[in-house]
Every structure is written in C-alpha cells, then in structure tokens.
PDB file as gemmi writes it, atoms N, CA and C in Angstrom:
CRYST1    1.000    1.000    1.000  90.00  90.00  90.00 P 1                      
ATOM      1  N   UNK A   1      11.760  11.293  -6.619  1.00  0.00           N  
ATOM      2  CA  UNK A   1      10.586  12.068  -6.282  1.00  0.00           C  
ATOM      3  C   UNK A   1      10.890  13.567  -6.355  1.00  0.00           C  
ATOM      4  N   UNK A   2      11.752  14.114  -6.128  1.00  0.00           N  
ATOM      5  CA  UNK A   2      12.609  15.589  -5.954  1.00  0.00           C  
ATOM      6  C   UNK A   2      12.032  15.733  -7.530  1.00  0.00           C  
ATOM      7  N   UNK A   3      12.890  14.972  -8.334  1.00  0.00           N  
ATOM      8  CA  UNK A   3      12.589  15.037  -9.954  1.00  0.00           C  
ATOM      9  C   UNK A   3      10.463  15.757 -10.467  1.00  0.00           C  
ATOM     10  N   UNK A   4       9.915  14.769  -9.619  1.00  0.00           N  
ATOM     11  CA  UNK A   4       8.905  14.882  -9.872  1.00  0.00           C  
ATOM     12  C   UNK A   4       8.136  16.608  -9.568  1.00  0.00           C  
ATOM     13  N   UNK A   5       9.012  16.898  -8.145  1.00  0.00           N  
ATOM     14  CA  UNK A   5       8.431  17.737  -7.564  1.00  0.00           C  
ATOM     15  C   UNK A   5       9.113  19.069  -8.305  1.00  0.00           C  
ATOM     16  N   UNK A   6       9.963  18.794  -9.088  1.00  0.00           N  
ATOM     17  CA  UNK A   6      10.449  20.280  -9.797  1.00  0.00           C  
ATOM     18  C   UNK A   6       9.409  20.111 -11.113  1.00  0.00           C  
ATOM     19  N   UNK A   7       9.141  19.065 -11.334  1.00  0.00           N  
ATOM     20  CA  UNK A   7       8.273  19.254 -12.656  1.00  0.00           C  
ATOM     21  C   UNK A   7       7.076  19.969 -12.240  1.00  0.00           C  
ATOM     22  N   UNK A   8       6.497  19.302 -11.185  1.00  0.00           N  
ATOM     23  CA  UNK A   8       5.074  20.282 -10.692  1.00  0.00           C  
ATOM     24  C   UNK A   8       5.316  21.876 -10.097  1.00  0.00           C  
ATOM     25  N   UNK A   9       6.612  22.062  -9.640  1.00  0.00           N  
ATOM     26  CA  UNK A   9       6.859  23.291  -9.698  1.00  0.00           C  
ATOM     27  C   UNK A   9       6.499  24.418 -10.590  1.00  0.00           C  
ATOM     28  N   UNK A  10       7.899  23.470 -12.080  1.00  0.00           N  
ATOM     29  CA  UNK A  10       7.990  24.397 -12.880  1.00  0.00           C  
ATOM     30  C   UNK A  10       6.561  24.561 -13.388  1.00  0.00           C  
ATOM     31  N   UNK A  11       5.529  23.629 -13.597  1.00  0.00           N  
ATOM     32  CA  UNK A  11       4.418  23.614 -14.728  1.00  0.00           C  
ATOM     33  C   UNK A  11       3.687  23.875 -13.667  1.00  0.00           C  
ATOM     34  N   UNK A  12       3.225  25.218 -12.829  1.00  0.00           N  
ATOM     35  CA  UNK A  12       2.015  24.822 -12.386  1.00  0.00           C  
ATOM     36  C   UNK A  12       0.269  24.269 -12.507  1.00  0.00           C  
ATOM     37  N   UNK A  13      -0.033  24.020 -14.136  1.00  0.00           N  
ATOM     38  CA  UNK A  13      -1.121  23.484 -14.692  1.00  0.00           C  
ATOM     39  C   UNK A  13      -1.095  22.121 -14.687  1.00  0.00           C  
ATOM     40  N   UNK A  14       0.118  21.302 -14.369  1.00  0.00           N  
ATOM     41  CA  UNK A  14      -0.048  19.967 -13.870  1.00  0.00           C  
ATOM     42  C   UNK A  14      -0.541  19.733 -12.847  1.00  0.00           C  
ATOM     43  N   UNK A  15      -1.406  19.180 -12.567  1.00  0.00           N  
ATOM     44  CA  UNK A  15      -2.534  18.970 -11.392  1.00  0.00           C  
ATOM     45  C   UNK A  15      -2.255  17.567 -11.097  1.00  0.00           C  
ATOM     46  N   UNK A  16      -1.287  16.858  -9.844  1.00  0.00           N  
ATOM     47  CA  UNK A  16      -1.462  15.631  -9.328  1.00  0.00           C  
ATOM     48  C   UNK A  16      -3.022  15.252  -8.716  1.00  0.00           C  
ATOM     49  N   UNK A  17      -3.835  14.024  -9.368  1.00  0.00           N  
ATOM     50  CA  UNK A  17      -4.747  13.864  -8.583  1.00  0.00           C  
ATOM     51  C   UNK A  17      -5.085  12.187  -8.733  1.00  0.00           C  
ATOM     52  N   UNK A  18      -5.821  11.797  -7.571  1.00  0.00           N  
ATOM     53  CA  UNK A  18      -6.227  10.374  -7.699  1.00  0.00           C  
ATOM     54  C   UNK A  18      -7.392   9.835  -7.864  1.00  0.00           C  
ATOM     55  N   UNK A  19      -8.466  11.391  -8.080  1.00  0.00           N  
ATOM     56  CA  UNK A  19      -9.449  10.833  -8.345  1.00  0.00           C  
ATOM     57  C   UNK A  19     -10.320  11.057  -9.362  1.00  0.00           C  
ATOM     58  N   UNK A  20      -9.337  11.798 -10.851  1.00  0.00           N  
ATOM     59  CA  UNK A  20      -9.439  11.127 -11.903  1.00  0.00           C  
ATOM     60  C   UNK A  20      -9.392  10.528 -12.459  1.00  0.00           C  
ATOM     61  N   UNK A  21      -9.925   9.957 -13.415  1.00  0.00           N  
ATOM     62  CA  UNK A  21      -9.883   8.952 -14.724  1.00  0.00           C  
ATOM     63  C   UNK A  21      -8.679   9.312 -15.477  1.00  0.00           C  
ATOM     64  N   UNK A  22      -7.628   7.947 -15.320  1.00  0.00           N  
ATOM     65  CA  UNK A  22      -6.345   8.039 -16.956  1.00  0.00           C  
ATOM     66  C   UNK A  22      -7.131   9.122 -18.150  1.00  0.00           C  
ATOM     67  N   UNK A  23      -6.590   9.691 -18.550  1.00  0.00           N  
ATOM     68  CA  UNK A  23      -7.295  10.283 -20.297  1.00  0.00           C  
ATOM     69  C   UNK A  23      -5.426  10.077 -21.068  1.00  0.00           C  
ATOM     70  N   UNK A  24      -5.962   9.332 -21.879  1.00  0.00           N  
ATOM     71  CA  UNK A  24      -4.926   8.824 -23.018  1.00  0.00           C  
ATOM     72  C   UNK A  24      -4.555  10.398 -23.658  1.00  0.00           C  
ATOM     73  N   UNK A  25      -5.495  11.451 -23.478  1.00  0.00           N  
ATOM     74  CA  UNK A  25      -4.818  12.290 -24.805  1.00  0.00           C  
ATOM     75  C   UNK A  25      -3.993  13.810 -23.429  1.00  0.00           C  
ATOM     76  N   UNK A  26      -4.276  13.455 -22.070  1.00  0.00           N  
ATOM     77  CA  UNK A  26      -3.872  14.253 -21.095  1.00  0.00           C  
ATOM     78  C   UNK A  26      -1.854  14.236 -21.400  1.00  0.00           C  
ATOM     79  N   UNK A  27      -1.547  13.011 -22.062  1.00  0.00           N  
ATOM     80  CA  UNK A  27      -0.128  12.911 -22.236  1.00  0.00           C  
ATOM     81  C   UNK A  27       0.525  13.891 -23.699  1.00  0.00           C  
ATOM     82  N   UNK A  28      -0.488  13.924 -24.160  1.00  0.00           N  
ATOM     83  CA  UNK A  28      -0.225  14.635 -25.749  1.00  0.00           C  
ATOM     84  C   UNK A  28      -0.158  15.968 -25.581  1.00  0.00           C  
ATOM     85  N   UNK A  29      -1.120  16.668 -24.438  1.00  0.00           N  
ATOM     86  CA  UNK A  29      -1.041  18.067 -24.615  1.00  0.00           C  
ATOM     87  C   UNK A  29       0.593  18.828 -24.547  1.00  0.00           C  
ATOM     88  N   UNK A  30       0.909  19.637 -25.174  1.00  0.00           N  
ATOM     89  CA  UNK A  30       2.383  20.563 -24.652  1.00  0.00           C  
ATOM     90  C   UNK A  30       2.661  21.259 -24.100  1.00  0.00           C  
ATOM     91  N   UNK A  31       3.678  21.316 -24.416  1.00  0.00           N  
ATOM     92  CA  UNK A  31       4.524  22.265 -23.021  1.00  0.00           C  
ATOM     93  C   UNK A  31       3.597  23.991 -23.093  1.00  0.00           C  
ATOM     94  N   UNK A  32       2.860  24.207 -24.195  1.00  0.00           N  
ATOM     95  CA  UNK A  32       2.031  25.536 -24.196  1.00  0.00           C  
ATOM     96  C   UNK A  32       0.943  25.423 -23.916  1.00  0.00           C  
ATOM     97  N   UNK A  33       0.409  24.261 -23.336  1.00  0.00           N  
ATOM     98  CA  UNK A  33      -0.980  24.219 -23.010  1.00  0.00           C  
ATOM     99  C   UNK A  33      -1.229  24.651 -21.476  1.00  0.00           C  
ATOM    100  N   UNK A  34      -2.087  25.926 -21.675  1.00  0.00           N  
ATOM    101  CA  UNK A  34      -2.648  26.305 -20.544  1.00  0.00           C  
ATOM    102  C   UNK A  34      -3.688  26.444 -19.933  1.00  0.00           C  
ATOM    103  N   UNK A  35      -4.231  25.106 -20.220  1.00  0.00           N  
ATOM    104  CA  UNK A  35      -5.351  24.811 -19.322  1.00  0.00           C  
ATOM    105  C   UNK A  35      -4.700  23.291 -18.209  1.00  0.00           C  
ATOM    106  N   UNK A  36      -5.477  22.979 -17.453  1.00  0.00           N  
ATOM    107  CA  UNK A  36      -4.735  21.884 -16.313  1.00  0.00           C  
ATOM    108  C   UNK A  36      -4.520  20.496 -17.154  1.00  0.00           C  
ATOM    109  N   UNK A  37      -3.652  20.412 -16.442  1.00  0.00           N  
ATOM    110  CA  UNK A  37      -3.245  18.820 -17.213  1.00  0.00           C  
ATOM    111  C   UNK A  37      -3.324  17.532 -15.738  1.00  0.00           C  
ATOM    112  N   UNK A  38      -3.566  16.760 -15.650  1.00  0.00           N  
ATOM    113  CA  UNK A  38      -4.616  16.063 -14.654  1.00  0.00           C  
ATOM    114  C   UNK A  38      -3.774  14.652 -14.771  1.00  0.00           C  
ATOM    115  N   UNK A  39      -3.094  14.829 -13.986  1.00  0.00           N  
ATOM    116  CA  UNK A  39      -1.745  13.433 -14.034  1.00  0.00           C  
ATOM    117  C   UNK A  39      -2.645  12.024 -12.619  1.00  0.00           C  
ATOM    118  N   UNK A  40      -2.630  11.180 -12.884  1.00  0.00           N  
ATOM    119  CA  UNK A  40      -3.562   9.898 -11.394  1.00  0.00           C  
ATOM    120  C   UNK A  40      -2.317   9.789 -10.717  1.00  0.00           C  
ATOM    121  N   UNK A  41      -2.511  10.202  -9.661  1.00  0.00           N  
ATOM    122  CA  UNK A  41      -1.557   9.765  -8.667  1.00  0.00           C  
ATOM    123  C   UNK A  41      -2.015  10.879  -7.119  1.00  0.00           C  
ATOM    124  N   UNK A  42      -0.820  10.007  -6.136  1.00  0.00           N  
ATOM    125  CA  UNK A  42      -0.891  10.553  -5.057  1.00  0.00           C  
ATOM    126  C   UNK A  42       0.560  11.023  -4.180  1.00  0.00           C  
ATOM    127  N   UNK A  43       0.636  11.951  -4.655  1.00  0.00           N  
ATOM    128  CA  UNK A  43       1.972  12.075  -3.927  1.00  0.00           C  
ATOM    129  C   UNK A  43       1.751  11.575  -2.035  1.00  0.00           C  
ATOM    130  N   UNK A  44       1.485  12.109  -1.425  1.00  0.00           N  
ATOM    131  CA  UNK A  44       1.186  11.603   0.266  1.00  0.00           C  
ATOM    132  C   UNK A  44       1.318   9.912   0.256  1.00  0.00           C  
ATOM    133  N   UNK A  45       0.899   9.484  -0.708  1.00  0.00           N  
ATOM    134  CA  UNK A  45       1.020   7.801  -0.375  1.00  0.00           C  
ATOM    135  C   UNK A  45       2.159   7.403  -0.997  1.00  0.00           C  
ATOM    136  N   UNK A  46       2.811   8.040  -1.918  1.00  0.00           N  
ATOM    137  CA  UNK A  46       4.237   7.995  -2.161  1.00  0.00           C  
ATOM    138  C   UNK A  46       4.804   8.232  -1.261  1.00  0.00           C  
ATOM    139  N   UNK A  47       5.048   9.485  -0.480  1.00  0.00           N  
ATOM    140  CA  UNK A  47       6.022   9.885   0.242  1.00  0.00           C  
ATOM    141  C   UNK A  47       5.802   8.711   1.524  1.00  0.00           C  
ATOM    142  N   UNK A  48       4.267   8.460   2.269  1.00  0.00           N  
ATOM    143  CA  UNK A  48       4.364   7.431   3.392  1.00  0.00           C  
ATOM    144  C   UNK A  48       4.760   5.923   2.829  1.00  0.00           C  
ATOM    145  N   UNK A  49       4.725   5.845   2.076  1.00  0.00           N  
ATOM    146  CA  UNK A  49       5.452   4.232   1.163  1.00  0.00           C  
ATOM    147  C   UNK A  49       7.282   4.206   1.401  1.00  0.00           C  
ATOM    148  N   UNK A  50       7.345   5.431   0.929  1.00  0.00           N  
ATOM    149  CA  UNK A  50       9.090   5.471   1.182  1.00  0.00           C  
ATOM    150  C   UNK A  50       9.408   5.885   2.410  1.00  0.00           C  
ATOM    151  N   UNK A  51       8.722   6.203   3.344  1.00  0.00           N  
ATOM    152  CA  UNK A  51       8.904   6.464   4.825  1.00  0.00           C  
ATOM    153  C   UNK A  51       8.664   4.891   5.530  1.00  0.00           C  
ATOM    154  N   UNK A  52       7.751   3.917   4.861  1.00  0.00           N  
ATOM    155  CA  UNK A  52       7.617   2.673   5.052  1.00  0.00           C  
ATOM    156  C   UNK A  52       8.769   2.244   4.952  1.00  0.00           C  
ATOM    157  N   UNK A  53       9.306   2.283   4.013  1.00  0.00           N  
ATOM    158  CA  UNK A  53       9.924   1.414   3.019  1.00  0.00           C  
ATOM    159  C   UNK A  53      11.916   1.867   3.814  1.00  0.00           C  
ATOM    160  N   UNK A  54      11.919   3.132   4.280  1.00  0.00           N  
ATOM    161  CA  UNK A  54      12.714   3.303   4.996  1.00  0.00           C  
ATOM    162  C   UNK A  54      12.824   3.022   6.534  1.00  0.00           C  
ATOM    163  N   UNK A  55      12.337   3.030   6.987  1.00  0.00           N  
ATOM    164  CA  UNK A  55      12.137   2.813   8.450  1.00  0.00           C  
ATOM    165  C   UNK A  55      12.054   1.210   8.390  1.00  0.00           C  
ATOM    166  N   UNK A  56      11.489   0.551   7.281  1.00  0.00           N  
ATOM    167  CA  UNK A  56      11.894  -0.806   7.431  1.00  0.00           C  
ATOM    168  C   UNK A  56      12.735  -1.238   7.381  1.00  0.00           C  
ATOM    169  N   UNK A  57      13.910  -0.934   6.390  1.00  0.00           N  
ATOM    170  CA  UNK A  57      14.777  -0.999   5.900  1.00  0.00           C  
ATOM    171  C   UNK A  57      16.121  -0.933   6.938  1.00  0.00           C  
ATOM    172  N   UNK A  58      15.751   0.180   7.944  1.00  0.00           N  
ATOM    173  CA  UNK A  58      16.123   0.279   9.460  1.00  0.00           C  
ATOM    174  C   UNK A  58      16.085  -0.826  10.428  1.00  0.00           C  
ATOM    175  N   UNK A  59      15.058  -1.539  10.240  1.00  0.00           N  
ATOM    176  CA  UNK A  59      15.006  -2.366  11.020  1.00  0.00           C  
ATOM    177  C   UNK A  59      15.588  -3.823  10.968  1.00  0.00           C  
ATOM    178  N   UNK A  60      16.011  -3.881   9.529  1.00  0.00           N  
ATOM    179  CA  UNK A  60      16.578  -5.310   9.072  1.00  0.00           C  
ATOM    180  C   UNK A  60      17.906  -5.088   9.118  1.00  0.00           C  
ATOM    181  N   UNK A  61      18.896  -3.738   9.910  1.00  0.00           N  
ATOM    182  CA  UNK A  61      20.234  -3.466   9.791  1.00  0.00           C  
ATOM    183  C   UNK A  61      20.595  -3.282  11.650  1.00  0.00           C  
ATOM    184  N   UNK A  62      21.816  -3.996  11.452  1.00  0.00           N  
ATOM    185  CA  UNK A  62      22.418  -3.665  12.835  1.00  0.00           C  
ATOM    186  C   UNK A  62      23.022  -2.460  13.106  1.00  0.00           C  
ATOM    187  N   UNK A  63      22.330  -2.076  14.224  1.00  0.00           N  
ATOM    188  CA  UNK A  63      22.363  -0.591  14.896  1.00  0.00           C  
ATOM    189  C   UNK A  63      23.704  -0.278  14.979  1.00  0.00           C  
ATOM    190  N   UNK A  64      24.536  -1.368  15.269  1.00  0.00           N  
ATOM    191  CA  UNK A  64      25.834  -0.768  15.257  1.00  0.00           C  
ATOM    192  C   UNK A  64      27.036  -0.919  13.789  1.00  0.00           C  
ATOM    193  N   UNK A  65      25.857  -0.956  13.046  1.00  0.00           N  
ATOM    194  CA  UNK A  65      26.767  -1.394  11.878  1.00  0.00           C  
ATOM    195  C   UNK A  65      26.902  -0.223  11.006  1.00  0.00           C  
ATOM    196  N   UNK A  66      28.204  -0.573  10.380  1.00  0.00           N  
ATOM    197  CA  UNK A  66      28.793   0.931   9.683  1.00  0.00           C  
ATOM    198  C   UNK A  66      26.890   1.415   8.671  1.00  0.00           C  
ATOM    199  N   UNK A  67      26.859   0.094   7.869  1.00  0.00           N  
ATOM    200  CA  UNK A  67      25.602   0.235   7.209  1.00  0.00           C  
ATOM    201  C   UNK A  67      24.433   1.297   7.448  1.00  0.00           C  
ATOM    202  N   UNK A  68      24.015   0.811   9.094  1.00  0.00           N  
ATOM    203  CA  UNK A  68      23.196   1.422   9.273  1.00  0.00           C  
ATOM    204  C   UNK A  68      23.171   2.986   9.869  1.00  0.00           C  
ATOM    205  N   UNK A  69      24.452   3.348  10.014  1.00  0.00           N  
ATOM    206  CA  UNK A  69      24.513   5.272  10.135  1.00  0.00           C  
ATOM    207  C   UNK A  69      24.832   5.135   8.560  1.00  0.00           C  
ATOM    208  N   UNK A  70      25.081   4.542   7.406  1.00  0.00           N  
ATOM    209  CA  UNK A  70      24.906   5.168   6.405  1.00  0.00           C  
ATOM    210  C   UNK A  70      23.545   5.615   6.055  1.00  0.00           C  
ATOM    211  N   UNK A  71      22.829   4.469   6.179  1.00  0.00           N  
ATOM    212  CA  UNK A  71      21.338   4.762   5.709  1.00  0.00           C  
ATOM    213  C   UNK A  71      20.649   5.679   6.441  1.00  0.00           C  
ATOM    214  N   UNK A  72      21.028   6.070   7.781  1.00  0.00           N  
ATOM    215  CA  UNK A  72      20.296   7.560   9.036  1.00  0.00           C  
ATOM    216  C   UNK A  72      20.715   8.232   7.812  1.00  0.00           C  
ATOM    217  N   UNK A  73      22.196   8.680   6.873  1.00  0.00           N  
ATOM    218  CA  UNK A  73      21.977   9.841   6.202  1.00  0.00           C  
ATOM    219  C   UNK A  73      21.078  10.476   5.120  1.00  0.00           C  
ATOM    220  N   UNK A  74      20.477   9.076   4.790  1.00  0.00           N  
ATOM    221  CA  UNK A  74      18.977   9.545   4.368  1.00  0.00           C  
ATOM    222  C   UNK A  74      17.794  10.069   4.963  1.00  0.00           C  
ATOM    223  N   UNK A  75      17.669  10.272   5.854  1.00  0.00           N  
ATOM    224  CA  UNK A  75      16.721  10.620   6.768  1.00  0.00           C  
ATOM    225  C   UNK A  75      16.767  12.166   6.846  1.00  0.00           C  
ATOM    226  N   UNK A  76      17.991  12.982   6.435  1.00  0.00           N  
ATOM    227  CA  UNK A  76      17.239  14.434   6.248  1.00  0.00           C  
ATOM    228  C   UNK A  76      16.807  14.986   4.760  1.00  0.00           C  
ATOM    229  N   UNK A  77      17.211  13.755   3.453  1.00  0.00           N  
ATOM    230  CA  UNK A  77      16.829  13.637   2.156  1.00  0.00           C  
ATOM    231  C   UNK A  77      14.848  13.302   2.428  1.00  0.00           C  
ATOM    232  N   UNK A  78      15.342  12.683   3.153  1.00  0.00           N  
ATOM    233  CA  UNK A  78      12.666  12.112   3.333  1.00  0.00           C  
ATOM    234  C   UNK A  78      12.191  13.703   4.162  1.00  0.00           C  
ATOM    235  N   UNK A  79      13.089  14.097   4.972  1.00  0.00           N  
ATOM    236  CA  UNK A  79      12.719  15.065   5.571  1.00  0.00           C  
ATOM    237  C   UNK A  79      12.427  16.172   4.619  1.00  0.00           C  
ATOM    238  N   UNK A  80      13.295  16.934   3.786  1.00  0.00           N  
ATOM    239  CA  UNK A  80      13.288  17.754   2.750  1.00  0.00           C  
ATOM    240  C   UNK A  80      11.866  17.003   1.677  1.00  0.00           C  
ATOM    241  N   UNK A  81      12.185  16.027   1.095  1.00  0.00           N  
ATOM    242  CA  UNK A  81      10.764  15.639   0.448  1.00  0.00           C  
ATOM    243  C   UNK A  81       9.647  15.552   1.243  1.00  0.00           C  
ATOM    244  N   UNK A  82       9.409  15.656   2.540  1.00  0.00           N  
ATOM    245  CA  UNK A  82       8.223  15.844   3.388  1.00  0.00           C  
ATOM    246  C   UNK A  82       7.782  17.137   3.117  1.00  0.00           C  
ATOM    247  N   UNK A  83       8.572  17.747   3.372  1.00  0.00           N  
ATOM    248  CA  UNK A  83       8.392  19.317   2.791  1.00  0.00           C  
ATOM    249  C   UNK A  83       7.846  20.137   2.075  1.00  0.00           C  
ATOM    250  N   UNK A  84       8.682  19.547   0.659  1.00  0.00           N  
ATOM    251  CA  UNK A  84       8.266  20.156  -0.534  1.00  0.00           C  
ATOM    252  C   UNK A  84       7.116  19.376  -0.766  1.00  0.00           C  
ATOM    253  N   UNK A  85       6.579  18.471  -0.246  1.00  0.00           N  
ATOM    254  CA  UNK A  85       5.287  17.403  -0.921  1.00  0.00           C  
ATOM    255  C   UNK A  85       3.936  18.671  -0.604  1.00  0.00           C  
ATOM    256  N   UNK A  86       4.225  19.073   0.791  1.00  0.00           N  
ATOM    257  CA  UNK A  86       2.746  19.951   1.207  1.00  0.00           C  
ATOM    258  C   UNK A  86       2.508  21.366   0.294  1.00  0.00           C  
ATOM    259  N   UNK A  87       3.246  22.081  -0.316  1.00  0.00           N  
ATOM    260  CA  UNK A  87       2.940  23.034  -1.475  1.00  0.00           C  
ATOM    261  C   UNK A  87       2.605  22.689  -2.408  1.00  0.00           C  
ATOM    262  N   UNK A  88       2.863  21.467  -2.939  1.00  0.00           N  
ATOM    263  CA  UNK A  88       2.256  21.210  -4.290  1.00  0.00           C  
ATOM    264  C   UNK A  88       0.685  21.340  -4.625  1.00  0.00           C  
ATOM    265  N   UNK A  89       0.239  21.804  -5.599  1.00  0.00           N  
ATOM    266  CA  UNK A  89      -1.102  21.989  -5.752  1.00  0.00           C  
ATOM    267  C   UNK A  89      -1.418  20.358  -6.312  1.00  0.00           C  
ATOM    268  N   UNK A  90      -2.380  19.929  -5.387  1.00  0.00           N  
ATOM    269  CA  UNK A  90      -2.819  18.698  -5.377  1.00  0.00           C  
ATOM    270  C   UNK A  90      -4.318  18.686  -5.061  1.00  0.00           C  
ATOM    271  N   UNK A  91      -4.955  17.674  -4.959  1.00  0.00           N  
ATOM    272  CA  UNK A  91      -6.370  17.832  -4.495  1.00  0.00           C  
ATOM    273  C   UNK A  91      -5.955  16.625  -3.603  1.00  0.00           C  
ATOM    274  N   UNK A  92      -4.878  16.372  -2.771  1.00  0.00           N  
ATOM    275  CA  UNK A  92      -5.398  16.002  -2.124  1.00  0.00           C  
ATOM    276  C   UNK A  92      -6.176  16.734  -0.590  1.00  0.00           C  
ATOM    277  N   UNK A  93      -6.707  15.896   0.466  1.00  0.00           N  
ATOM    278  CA  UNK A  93      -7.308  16.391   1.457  1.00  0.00           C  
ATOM    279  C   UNK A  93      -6.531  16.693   2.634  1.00  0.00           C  
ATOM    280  N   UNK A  94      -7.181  17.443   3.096  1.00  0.00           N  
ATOM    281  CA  UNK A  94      -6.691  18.227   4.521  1.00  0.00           C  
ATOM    282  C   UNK A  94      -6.136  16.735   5.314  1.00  0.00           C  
ATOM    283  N   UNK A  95      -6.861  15.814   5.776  1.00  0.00           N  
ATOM    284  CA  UNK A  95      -6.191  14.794   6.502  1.00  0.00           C  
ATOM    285  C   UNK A  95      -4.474  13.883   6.045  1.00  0.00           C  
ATOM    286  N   UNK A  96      -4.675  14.635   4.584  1.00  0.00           N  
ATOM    287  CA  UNK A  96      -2.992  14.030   3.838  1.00  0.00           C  
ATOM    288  C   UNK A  96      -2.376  14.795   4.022  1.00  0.00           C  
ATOM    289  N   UNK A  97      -2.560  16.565   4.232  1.00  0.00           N  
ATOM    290  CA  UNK A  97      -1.678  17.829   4.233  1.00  0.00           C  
ATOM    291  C   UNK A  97      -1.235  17.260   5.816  1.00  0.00           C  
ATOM    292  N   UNK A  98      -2.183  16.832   6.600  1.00  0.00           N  
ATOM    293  CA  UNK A  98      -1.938  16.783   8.478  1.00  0.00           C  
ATOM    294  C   UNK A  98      -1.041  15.542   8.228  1.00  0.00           C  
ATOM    295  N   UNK A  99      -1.304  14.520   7.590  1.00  0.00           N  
ATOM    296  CA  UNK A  99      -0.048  13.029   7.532  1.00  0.00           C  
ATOM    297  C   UNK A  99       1.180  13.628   7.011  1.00  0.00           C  
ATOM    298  N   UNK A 100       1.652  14.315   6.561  1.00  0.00           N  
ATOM    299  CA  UNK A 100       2.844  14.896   5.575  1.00  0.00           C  
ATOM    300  C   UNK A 100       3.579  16.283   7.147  1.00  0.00           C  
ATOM    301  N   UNK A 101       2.904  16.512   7.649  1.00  0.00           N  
ATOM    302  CA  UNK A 101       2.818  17.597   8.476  1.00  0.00           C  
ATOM    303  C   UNK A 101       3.495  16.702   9.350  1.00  0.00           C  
ATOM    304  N   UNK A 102       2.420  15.516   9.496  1.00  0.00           N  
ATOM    305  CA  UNK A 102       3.049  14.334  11.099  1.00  0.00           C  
ATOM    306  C   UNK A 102       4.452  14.093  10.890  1.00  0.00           C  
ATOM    307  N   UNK A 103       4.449  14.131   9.509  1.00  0.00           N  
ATOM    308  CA  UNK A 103       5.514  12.905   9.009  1.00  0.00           C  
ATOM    309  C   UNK A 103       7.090  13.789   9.156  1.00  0.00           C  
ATOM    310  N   UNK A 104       6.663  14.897   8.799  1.00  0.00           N  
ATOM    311  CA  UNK A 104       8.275  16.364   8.834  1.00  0.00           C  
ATOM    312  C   UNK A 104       8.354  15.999  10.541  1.00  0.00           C  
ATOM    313  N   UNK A 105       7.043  16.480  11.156  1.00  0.00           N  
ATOM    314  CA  UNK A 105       7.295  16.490  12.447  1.00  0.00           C  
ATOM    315  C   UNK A 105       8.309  15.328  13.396  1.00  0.00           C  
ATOM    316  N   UNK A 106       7.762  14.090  12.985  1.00  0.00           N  
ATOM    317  CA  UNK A 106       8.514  13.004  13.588  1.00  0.00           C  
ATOM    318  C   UNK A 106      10.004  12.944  13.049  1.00  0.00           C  
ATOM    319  N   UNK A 107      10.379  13.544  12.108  1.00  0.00           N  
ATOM    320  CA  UNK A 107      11.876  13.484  11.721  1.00  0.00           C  
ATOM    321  C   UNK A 107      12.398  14.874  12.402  1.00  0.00           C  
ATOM    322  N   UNK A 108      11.190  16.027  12.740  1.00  0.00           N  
ATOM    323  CA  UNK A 108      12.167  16.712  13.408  1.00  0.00           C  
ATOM    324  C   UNK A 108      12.210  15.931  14.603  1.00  0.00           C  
ATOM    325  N   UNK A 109      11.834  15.334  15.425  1.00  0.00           N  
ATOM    326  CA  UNK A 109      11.855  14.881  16.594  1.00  0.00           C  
ATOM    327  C   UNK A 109      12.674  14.491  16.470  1.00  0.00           C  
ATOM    328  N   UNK A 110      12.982  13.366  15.796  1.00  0.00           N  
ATOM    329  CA  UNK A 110      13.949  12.265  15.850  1.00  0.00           C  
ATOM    330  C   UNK A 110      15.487  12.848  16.004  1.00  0.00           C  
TER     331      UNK A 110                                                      
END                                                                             
C-alpha cells in the first residue's frame, strides 16, 4: 500500500475514487497527461481491511509467543499507512477522513 501511496503522491492527477465507472481507455493515458486520471477504488476500506485482517491475525497467536511480539512490530508500519492514507486527494467523505483519524488514534493509544 506505501507503493500505492507514493504513486498518488508523485502523480497528483491520479484521482482514487469509488464512485466511478472502470473506463478501459483511463489505463492508456501517460505519464504527460494532465488532466485527472480516475483509478475505482477506496483506499479507507483498504486500510480498515488490513487493520481487520491484522488485529485478527492477533488474535489466533499466543500472547506469549515469540510470534506474536513479532507481529506487534507491525503495528507502527498500519500506523504510518493510517497517516499517509488522510492526504491523499480522494473523494472520499468526511466520515472516512474521521475512520482513518479513529484508526491513527487507537494505535496511538495502544
């Protein structure tokens, strides 16, 4: 995901959104095209999928097992991608900027 998020960096005319339509020829335009390029997706339901997908992953490992302080050292890698997810120019909505917001927050807690 890091990968993803330097691409929307570097290009800011890539526009993540989910509530366009695929366009077959949105993949053809180049690297000089400067008008928006309109990729379907959602970053926020990515990032809470792998916050799923980790915290579950937590739960099927014994607390005292070497295993599972390996896998806590992922937990400031989701933190950093919590991060960088809320600058990206996205359409998504204010209630996904506040889930991404929750989501940094509870790892600072933790």
């Amino acid at each position: 995901m890091l990968v993803i998020l330097d691409i929307l960096e570097q290009y800011p005319n890539i526009v993540v959104d989910d509530t366009v339509q695929p366009e077959v020829n949105e993949t053809k335009k180049g690297i000089g095209y400067n008008g928006s390029i309109h990729v379907w997706g959602n970053l926020v339901t990515f990032l809470e999928k792998i916050d799923l997908e980790f915290f579950k992953s937590l739960q099927y490992i014994d607390p005292h097992a070497k295993e599972y302080v390996e896998r806590l050292r992922d937990e400031p890698m989701f933190f950093v991608l919590s991060q960088n997810v809320q600058p990206i120019r996205t359409t998504e909505t204010i209630k996904s900027a506040a889930d991404v917001a929750d989501e940094a927050w509870e790892l600072r807690v933790l």
